[in-house]
mmCIF file of C-alpha atoms and ligand atoms in Angstrom:
data_model
loop_
_atom_site.group_PDB
_atom_site.id
_atom_site.type_symbol
_atom_site.label_atom_id
_atom_site.label_comp_id
_atom_site.label_asym_id
_atom_site.label_seq_id
_atom_site.Cartn_x
_atom_site.Cartn_y
_atom_site.Cartn_z
ATOM 1 C CA UNK A 11 -30.242 76.965 10.393
ATOM 2 C CA UNK A 12 -30.034 78.061 13.976
ATOM 3 C CA UNK A 13 -31.456 75.748 16.630
ATOM 4 C CA UNK A 14 -34.765 77.571 16.980
ATOM 5 C CA UNK A 15 -35.344 77.612 13.234
ATOM 6 C CA UNK A 16 -35.682 73.854 12.797
ATOM 7 C CA UNK A 17 -39.394 73.031 12.792
ATOM 8 C CA UNK A 18 -39.883 70.034 10.510
ATOM 9 C CA UNK A 19 -38.311 66.718 9.641
ATOM 10 C CA UNK A 20 -39.451 65.674 6.192
ATOM 11 C CA UNK A 21 -39.194 62.077 4.948
ATOM 12 C CA UNK A 22 -38.463 61.229 1.282
ATOM 13 C CA UNK A 23 -37.724 58.060 -0.644
ATOM 14 C CA UNK A 24 -34.964 57.465 -3.154
ATOM 15 C CA UNK A 25 -37.322 57.939 -6.108
ATOM 16 C CA UNK A 26 -37.939 61.572 -5.111
ATOM 17 C CA UNK A 27 -36.612 63.991 -7.735
ATOM 18 C CA UNK A 28 -35.212 66.287 -5.052
ATOM 19 C CA UNK A 29 -31.513 66.204 -4.264
ATOM 20 C CA UNK A 30 -30.919 68.265 -1.105
ATOM 21 C CA UNK A 31 -30.900 66.067 2.005
ATOM 22 C CA UNK A 32 -29.356 66.139 5.465
ATOM 23 C CA UNK A 33 -29.546 62.400 6.140
ATOM 24 C CA UNK A 34 -29.679 59.288 3.986
ATOM 25 C CA UNK A 35 -30.900 56.027 5.524
ATOM 26 C CA UNK A 36 -29.586 52.972 3.719
ATOM 27 C CA UNK A 37 -31.601 49.764 3.322
ATOM 28 C CA UNK A 38 -29.384 48.268 6.034
ATOM 29 C CA UNK A 39 -30.556 50.968 8.430
ATOM 30 C CA UNK A 40 -27.152 52.624 8.398
ATOM 31 C CA UNK A 41 -27.340 56.414 8.377
ATOM 32 C CA UNK A 42 -25.192 58.712 6.330
ATOM 33 C CA UNK A 43 -24.925 62.433 7.045
ATOM 34 C CA UNK A 44 -25.096 64.377 3.766
ATOM 35 C CA UNK A 45 -25.181 67.921 5.134
ATOM 36 C CA UNK A 46 -24.893 69.682 8.454
ATOM 37 C CA UNK A 47 -28.186 70.481 10.177
ATOM 38 C CA UNK A 48 -27.158 74.123 10.239
ATOM 39 C CA UNK A 49 -27.173 74.155 6.433
ATOM 40 C CA UNK A 50 -30.343 74.774 4.474
ATOM 41 C CA UNK A 51 -30.330 72.207 1.684
ATOM 42 C CA UNK A 52 -34.066 72.053 0.917
ATOM 43 C CA UNK A 53 -37.022 73.826 2.468
ATOM 44 C CA UNK A 54 -36.805 76.526 5.104
ATOM 45 C CA UNK A 55 -36.894 75.304 8.728
ATOM 46 C CA UNK A 56 -36.649 71.720 7.540
ATOM 47 C CA UNK A 57 -34.365 68.734 8.086
ATOM 48 C CA UNK A 58 -34.641 66.606 4.936
ATOM 49 C CA UNK A 59 -34.265 62.831 5.281
ATOM 50 C CA UNK A 60 -34.168 60.370 2.393
ATOM 51 C CA UNK A 61 -34.585 56.600 2.590
ATOM 52 C CA UNK A 62 -32.718 54.656 -0.071
ATOM 53 C CA UNK A 63 -35.168 52.780 -2.312
ATOM 54 C CA UNK A 64 -38.470 53.269 -4.110
ATOM 55 C CA UNK A 65 -41.560 52.647 -1.981
ATOM 56 C CA UNK A 66 -44.150 53.009 -4.723
ATOM 57 C CA UNK A 67 -44.508 49.224 -4.913
ATOM 58 C CA UNK A 68 -42.824 47.838 -1.812
ATOM 59 C CA UNK A 69 -42.439 48.748 1.820
ATOM 60 C CA UNK A 70 -39.126 49.638 3.415
ATOM 61 C CA UNK A 71 -37.633 46.835 5.554
ATOM 62 C CA UNK A 72 -37.635 46.853 9.346
ATOM 63 C CA UNK A 73 -33.932 47.703 9.621
ATOM 64 C CA UNK A 74 -34.404 50.793 7.510
ATOM 65 C CA UNK A 75 -37.415 51.938 9.539
ATOM 66 C CA UNK A 76 -35.393 51.391 12.725
ATOM 67 C CA UNK A 77 -32.611 53.545 11.281
ATOM 68 C CA UNK A 78 -35.119 56.264 10.444
ATOM 69 C CA UNK A 79 -36.640 56.142 13.918
ATOM 70 C CA UNK A 80 -33.205 56.466 15.498
ATOM 71 C CA UNK A 81 -32.541 59.630 13.485
ATOM 72 C CA UNK A 82 -35.966 61.055 14.339
ATOM 73 C CA UNK A 83 -35.425 60.323 18.019
ATOM 74 C CA UNK A 84 -32.129 62.203 17.969
ATOM 75 C CA UNK A 85 -33.779 65.135 16.192
ATOM 76 C CA UNK A 86 -36.642 65.183 18.710
ATOM 77 C CA UNK A 87 -34.130 65.367 21.542
ATOM 78 C CA UNK A 88 -32.305 68.220 19.855
ATOM 79 C CA UNK A 89 -35.419 70.082 18.654
ATOM 80 C CA UNK A 90 -38.269 69.222 21.045
ATOM 81 C CA UNK A 91 -40.884 71.049 18.955
ATOM 82 C CA UNK A 92 -39.968 69.418 15.652
ATOM 83 C CA UNK A 93 -42.892 68.044 13.602
ATOM 84 C CA UNK A 94 -42.436 64.979 11.411
ATOM 85 C CA UNK A 95 -44.049 64.490 8.037
ATOM 86 C CA UNK A 96 -43.832 62.921 4.601
ATOM 87 C CA UNK A 97 -42.953 64.956 1.517
ATOM 88 C CA UNK A 98 -46.434 64.522 0.013
ATOM 89 C CA UNK A 99 -47.948 66.276 3.035
ATOM 90 C CA UNK A 100 -46.319 69.554 2.069
ATOM 91 C CA UNK A 101 -49.085 71.834 0.894
ATOM 92 C CA UNK A 102 -49.105 72.528 -2.809
ATOM 93 C CA UNK A 103 -46.583 69.833 -3.770
ATOM 94 C CA UNK A 104 -47.781 67.203 -6.242
ATOM 95 C CA UNK A 105 -45.915 64.071 -5.277
ATOM 96 C CA UNK A 106 -46.500 60.607 -3.808
ATOM 97 C CA UNK A 107 -43.092 60.755 -2.052
ATOM 98 C CA UNK A 108 -42.105 58.847 0.121
ATOM 99 C CA UNK A 109 -44.103 56.322 -1.937
ATOM 100 C CA UNK A 110 -47.552 54.768 -1.621
ATOM 101 C CA UNK A 111 -46.233 51.731 0.266
ATOM 102 C CA UNK A 112 -44.253 53.749 2.787
ATOM 103 C CA UNK A 113 -45.930 53.274 6.222
ATOM 104 C CA UNK A 114 -46.415 56.993 6.773
ATOM 105 C CA UNK A 115 -49.477 56.703 8.983
ATOM 106 C CA UNK A 116 -47.679 54.247 11.292
ATOM 107 C CA UNK A 117 -44.649 56.495 11.458
ATOM 108 C CA UNK A 118 -46.741 59.540 12.329
ATOM 109 C CA UNK A 119 -48.665 57.618 15.002
ATOM 110 C CA UNK A 120 -45.349 56.488 16.466
ATOM 111 C CA UNK A 121 -43.952 60.014 16.311
ATOM 112 C CA UNK A 122 -46.897 61.309 18.304
ATOM 113 C CA UNK A 123 -46.768 58.664 21.041
ATOM 114 C CA UNK A 124 -43.850 56.255 20.975
ATOM 115 C CA UNK A 125 -41.320 58.860 19.978
ATOM 116 C CA UNK A 126 -42.101 61.050 22.955
ATOM 117 C CA UNK A 127 -41.973 58.100 25.333
ATOM 118 C CA UNK A 128 -38.619 57.051 23.887
ATOM 119 C CA UNK A 129 -37.323 60.583 24.146
ATOM 120 C CA UNK A 130 -38.379 60.824 27.778
ATOM 121 C CA UNK A 131 -36.765 57.479 28.541
ATOM 122 C CA UNK A 132 -33.553 58.632 26.860
ATOM 123 C CA UNK A 133 -33.594 61.888 28.820
ATOM 124 C CA UNK A 134 -34.200 60.047 32.071
ATOM 125 C CA UNK A 135 -31.331 57.690 31.374
ATOM 126 C CA UNK A 136 -29.110 60.707 30.685
ATOM 127 C CA UNK A 137 -30.101 62.402 33.902
ATOM 128 C CA UNK A 138 -29.597 59.213 35.887
ATOM 129 C CA UNK A 139 -26.185 58.694 34.356
ATOM 130 C CA UNK A 140 -25.157 62.205 35.342
ATOM 131 C CA UNK A 141 -26.617 62.446 38.809
ATOM 132 C CA UNK A 142 -26.777 58.972 40.225
ATOM 133 C CA UNK A 143 -23.732 58.386 42.415
ATOM 134 C CA UNK A 144 -21.558 55.489 41.219
ATOM 135 C CA UNK A 145 -22.110 52.208 43.056
HETATM 136 ZN ZN1 ZN B 223 -39.556 63.756 -1.690
#
């Protein structure tokens, strides 16, 4: 995908039957790159992210959510217009992915407020690093 073509980041859990992902977030929060963002491995215009584990019955741990947020923050910096969603939000797809216990609503609320604030803070820090004269 070219830069302008990336429009969505879609979150899955390990119990999803799909296999094409760009990033895998381990339970430890560690992130593994499975494919280059320029490659289309799943849906059009979409970066596919899978969290190791099955969240039908239990929630992901804090470390794993932190790992996911870090990836989403990086994506938001790279693709400012990117929208974040869970697999089950894709119209016409019958799935509970990323699992009933996955805190999707919290993640989406964060992505609409906290994520932008964190992105702006990261950008500011970047700018300051580049333009502030050394002490
Ligand atoms: Zn899925």
